[in-house]
Amino acid sequence: RSWQKDRTHNLRLAINNLARAVIMPGDTFSFNERIGPRLSEQGWRAAPIFIDGEVEPSTGGGICQVATTVYNAALLANLDTVERHHHSRPVDYAPAGRDATVYWGQYDLRIRNQLRHPVLIIGSIGDSSLTIKVLGARSDKYDVEIERSGEQTIPHTTKEIKDPELEEGKREVEKPGRNGKRVTVTRIVRKNGKTVATERLHT
């Protein structure tokens, strides 16, 4: 489908803009600042995004998958999350609670390097995969585990609206709706087998 090609194009463009981003110790990385505004004249194409829980085409659609992958790589590299927002409905490419949405001028993903040395972010995209790596000093390496607990499904509700154009007694599904999720995400950090931090990230 053409929108899938446009979405993949946006992923590649985002990866190119992200290329070899360095976060110095104590500095904060902004995904939006690094990727830039999603304008058609900058090469971005329209692809589906979530807006208030609905799916609509928007320029730069798809790059939340890059933001989500950066977020997870940063969590596993034991970097601090300064700003992160979840989608208005579950996404297919990440477990509930481990996604990150970005929208120019409204939602950003901001990561702080609280480690002792600089880190380098690199990314690549294959036929059916997207990879983000965070490279740094060996002494800054920790064993990190991300736990998801208390997962619940939030059933979607049904709203009926009278439609004078429909025959009497006939019903039509305008939007099927989708169940939501609630989950708590915790990060456990270990060094040499010893737990050095247990951090509840968010619910």
Short mmCIF file of C-alpha atoms in Angstrom, two decimals:
data_model
loop_
_atom_site.label_atom_id
_atom_site.label_comp_id
_atom_site.label_asym_id
_atom_site.label_seq_id
_atom_site.Cartn_x
_atom_site.Cartn_y
_atom_site.Cartn_z
CA ARG A 1 0.00 0.00 0.00
CA SER A 2 1.23 3.50 -0.79
CA TRP A 3 0.88 4.78 2.80
CA GLN A 4 3.15 1.96 4.00
CA LYS A 5 5.82 3.11 1.53
CA ASP A 6 5.38 6.70 2.74
CA ARG A 7 5.62 5.55 6.36
CA THR A 8 8.84 3.62 5.63
CA HIS A 9 10.20 6.69 3.84
CA ASN A 10 9.54 8.74 7.00
CA LEU A 11 11.28 6.13 9.17
CA ARG A 12 14.38 6.30 6.96
CA LEU A 13 14.36 10.10 7.02
CA ALA A 14 14.07 10.12 10.82
CA ILE A 15 16.95 7.63 11.13
CA ASN A 16 19.07 9.81 8.82
CA ASN A 17 18.32 12.92 10.90
CA LEU A 18 19.08 11.01 14.08
CA ALA A 19 22.41 9.78 12.70
CA ARG A 20 25.27 9.75 15.22
CA ALA A 21 23.63 11.97 17.82
CA VAL A 22 25.95 12.49 20.81
CA ILE A 23 24.68 13.21 24.32
CA MET A 24 27.37 14.62 26.59
CA PRO A 25 27.33 13.90 30.35
CA GLY A 26 24.67 16.07 32.01
CA ASP A 27 23.11 17.07 28.67
CA THR A 28 19.54 16.38 27.54
CA PHE A 29 18.69 15.07 24.08
CA SER A 30 15.46 16.26 22.45
CA PHE A 31 14.00 13.99 19.78
CA ASN A 32 12.02 16.84 18.21
CA GLU A 33 15.01 19.18 18.07
CA ARG A 34 17.16 16.49 16.49
CA ILE A 35 14.59 15.30 13.92
CA GLY A 36 13.24 18.78 13.16
CA PRO A 37 9.73 19.90 12.16
CA ARG A 38 7.84 17.43 9.99
CA LEU A 39 7.29 19.60 6.90
CA SER A 40 6.60 18.32 3.39
CA GLU A 41 9.27 20.67 1.99
CA GLN A 42 11.79 18.86 4.23
CA GLY A 43 10.87 15.59 2.52
CA TRP A 44 8.34 14.23 5.01
CA ARG A 45 5.32 12.39 3.61
CA ALA A 46 1.80 11.89 4.97
CA ALA A 47 1.11 8.59 6.76
CA PRO A 48 -1.37 7.49 9.45
CA ILE A 49 -0.96 8.71 13.05
CA PHE A 50 -3.15 8.66 16.18
CA ILE A 51 -4.87 11.98 16.92
CA ASP A 52 -7.11 11.91 20.02
CA GLY A 53 -7.47 8.16 19.60
CA GLU A 54 -8.44 8.37 15.93
CA VAL A 55 -6.27 7.35 12.96
CA GLU A 56 -5.64 10.20 10.53
CA PRO A 57 -2.96 10.92 7.90
CA SER A 58 -0.36 13.49 8.94
CA THR A 59 2.98 14.63 7.56
CA GLY A 60 5.75 12.63 9.22
CA GLY A 61 3.46 9.77 10.22
CA GLY A 62 5.31 6.71 11.50
CA ILE A 63 8.21 8.38 13.29
CA CYS A 64 6.73 7.50 16.69
CA GLN A 65 8.13 4.03 16.00
CA VAL A 66 11.60 5.60 15.87
CA ALA A 67 10.89 7.57 19.08
CA THR A 68 9.64 4.40 20.78
CA THR A 69 12.78 2.49 19.79
CA VAL A 70 15.02 5.35 21.00
CA TYR A 71 13.08 5.39 24.29
CA ASN A 72 13.58 1.66 24.86
CA ALA A 73 17.26 1.79 23.93
CA ALA A 74 17.74 4.71 26.35
CA LEU A 75 15.98 2.79 29.14
CA LEU A 76 18.25 -0.22 28.59
CA ALA A 77 21.33 2.05 28.51
CA ASN A 78 20.29 3.39 31.96
CA LEU A 79 19.74 6.95 30.72
CA ASP A 80 17.18 9.19 32.43
CA THR A 81 13.85 10.03 30.80
CA VAL A 82 13.01 13.73 31.20
CA GLU A 83 9.89 13.70 29.00
CA ARG A 84 7.89 10.86 27.47
CA HIS A 85 4.24 10.55 26.42
CA HIS A 86 2.19 7.45 25.63
CA HIS A 87 -0.10 7.10 22.63
CA SER A 88 -3.86 7.62 22.95
CA ARG A 89 -4.34 3.92 22.13
CA PRO A 90 -2.11 0.81 22.14
CA VAL A 91 0.39 0.46 19.29
CA ASP A 92 1.32 -2.75 17.51
CA TYR A 93 5.11 -2.34 17.56
CA ALA A 94 5.76 -2.11 21.32
CA PRO A 95 4.37 -3.68 24.50
CA ALA A 96 1.86 -1.50 26.37
CA GLY A 97 3.72 0.99 28.57
CA ARG A 98 6.88 0.95 26.48
CA ASP A 99 5.81 3.24 23.64
CA ALA A 100 6.63 6.94 23.15
CA THR A 101 4.72 9.39 20.99
CA VAL A 102 6.08 12.65 19.61
CA TYR A 103 4.30 15.54 17.91
CA TRP A 104 6.04 18.75 16.88
CA GLY A 105 5.29 21.61 19.27
CA GLN A 106 3.30 19.43 21.66
CA TYR A 107 4.91 16.11 22.64
CA ASP A 108 8.64 15.46 22.80
CA LEU A 109 10.89 12.63 23.93
CA ARG A 110 13.73 14.01 26.01
CA ILE A 111 16.56 11.84 27.35
CA ARG A 112 19.24 12.96 29.84
CA ASN A 113 22.70 11.42 30.02
CA GLN A 114 23.42 11.12 33.73
CA LEU A 115 26.36 8.78 33.07
CA ARG A 116 30.02 9.80 33.39
CA HIS A 117 30.86 9.63 29.69
CA PRO A 118 29.26 10.70 26.39
CA VAL A 119 26.91 8.32 24.58
CA LEU A 120 26.34 7.96 20.85
CA ILE A 121 22.96 7.08 19.32
CA ILE A 122 22.98 5.27 15.98
CA GLY A 123 20.11 3.76 14.05
CA SER A 124 19.42 1.60 11.03
CA ILE A 125 16.39 0.26 9.21
CA GLY A 126 16.17 -3.11 7.48
CA ASP A 127 13.49 -4.82 5.42
CA SER A 128 11.27 -5.45 8.43
CA SER A 129 13.18 -4.08 11.41
CA LEU A 130 14.27 -0.84 13.01
CA THR A 131 17.35 -0.81 15.23
CA ILE A 132 18.63 1.85 17.63
CA LYS A 133 21.90 1.43 19.53
CA VAL A 134 23.29 3.51 22.39
CA LEU A 135 27.10 3.24 22.51
CA GLY A 136 29.18 4.42 25.43
CA ALA A 137 32.04 3.70 27.80
CA ARG A 138 32.37 0.16 29.13
CA SER A 139 32.47 1.47 32.71
CA ASP A 140 28.99 3.00 32.22
CA LYS A 141 27.43 -0.35 31.29
CA TYR A 142 24.73 -1.69 33.59
CA ASP A 143 22.48 -4.72 33.38
CA VAL A 144 18.98 -3.32 32.97
CA GLU A 145 15.67 -5.15 33.17
CA ILE A 146 12.32 -3.58 32.28
CA GLU A 147 9.36 -5.09 34.14
CA ARG A 148 5.69 -4.63 33.25
CA SER A 149 3.18 -5.43 35.98
CA GLY A 150 -0.52 -5.16 36.78
CA GLU A 151 -1.55 -5.14 33.12
CA GLN A 152 -5.27 -4.58 32.67
CA THR A 153 -7.46 -4.26 29.61
CA ILE A 154 -9.73 -1.22 29.56
CA PRO A 155 -12.77 -2.22 27.45
CA HIS A 156 -13.95 0.31 24.90
CA THR A 157 -17.46 1.65 25.24
CA THR A 158 -20.22 1.94 22.68
CA LYS A 159 -21.77 5.28 21.81
CA GLU A 160 -24.94 5.38 19.75
CA ILE A 161 -25.82 8.40 17.61
CA LYS A 162 -29.13 8.81 15.81
CA ASP A 163 -28.71 9.08 12.05
CA PRO A 164 -31.77 10.35 10.17
CA GLU A 165 -30.30 9.08 6.89
CA LEU A 166 -30.38 5.43 8.04
CA GLU A 167 -33.49 3.25 7.69
CA GLU A 168 -35.55 2.77 10.85
CA GLY A 169 -34.06 -0.02 12.98
CA LYS A 170 -30.83 -0.23 10.96
CA ARG A 171 -27.47 0.22 12.70
CA GLU A 172 -24.10 1.00 11.18
CA VAL A 173 -20.67 0.79 12.81
CA GLU A 174 -18.91 4.07 12.10
CA LYS A 175 -15.83 3.40 14.26
CA PRO A 176 -15.25 -0.05 15.77
CA GLY A 177 -13.30 1.20 18.80
CA ARG A 178 -10.32 -0.45 20.44
CA ASN A 179 -9.63 -1.63 23.98
CA GLY A 180 -7.13 0.31 26.06
CA LYS A 181 -4.40 -0.97 28.38
CA ARG A 182 -3.19 -0.01 31.83
CA VAL A 183 0.22 -1.21 32.99
CA THR A 184 2.98 -0.19 35.40
CA VAL A 185 6.56 -0.13 34.10
CA THR A 186 9.56 -0.53 36.42
CA ARG A 187 13.28 -0.46 35.66
CA ILE A 188 15.70 -2.60 37.66
CA VAL A 189 19.38 -1.69 37.31
CA ARG A 190 22.18 -4.05 38.34
CA LYS A 191 25.97 -3.76 38.42
CA ASN A 192 28.11 -6.87 38.86
CA GLY A 193 25.01 -8.84 39.86
CA LYS A 194 23.99 -6.38 42.59
CA THR A 195 20.79 -4.30 42.31
CA VAL A 196 21.74 -0.62 42.44
CA ALA A 197 18.36 0.93 41.56
CA THR A 198 14.68 0.00 41.25
CA GLU A 199 12.76 2.80 39.56
CA ARG A 200 9.02 2.88 38.91
CA LEU A 201 8.90 4.72 35.59
CA HIS A 202 5.17 5.25 35.07
CA THR A 203 1.72 3.72 34.99
#
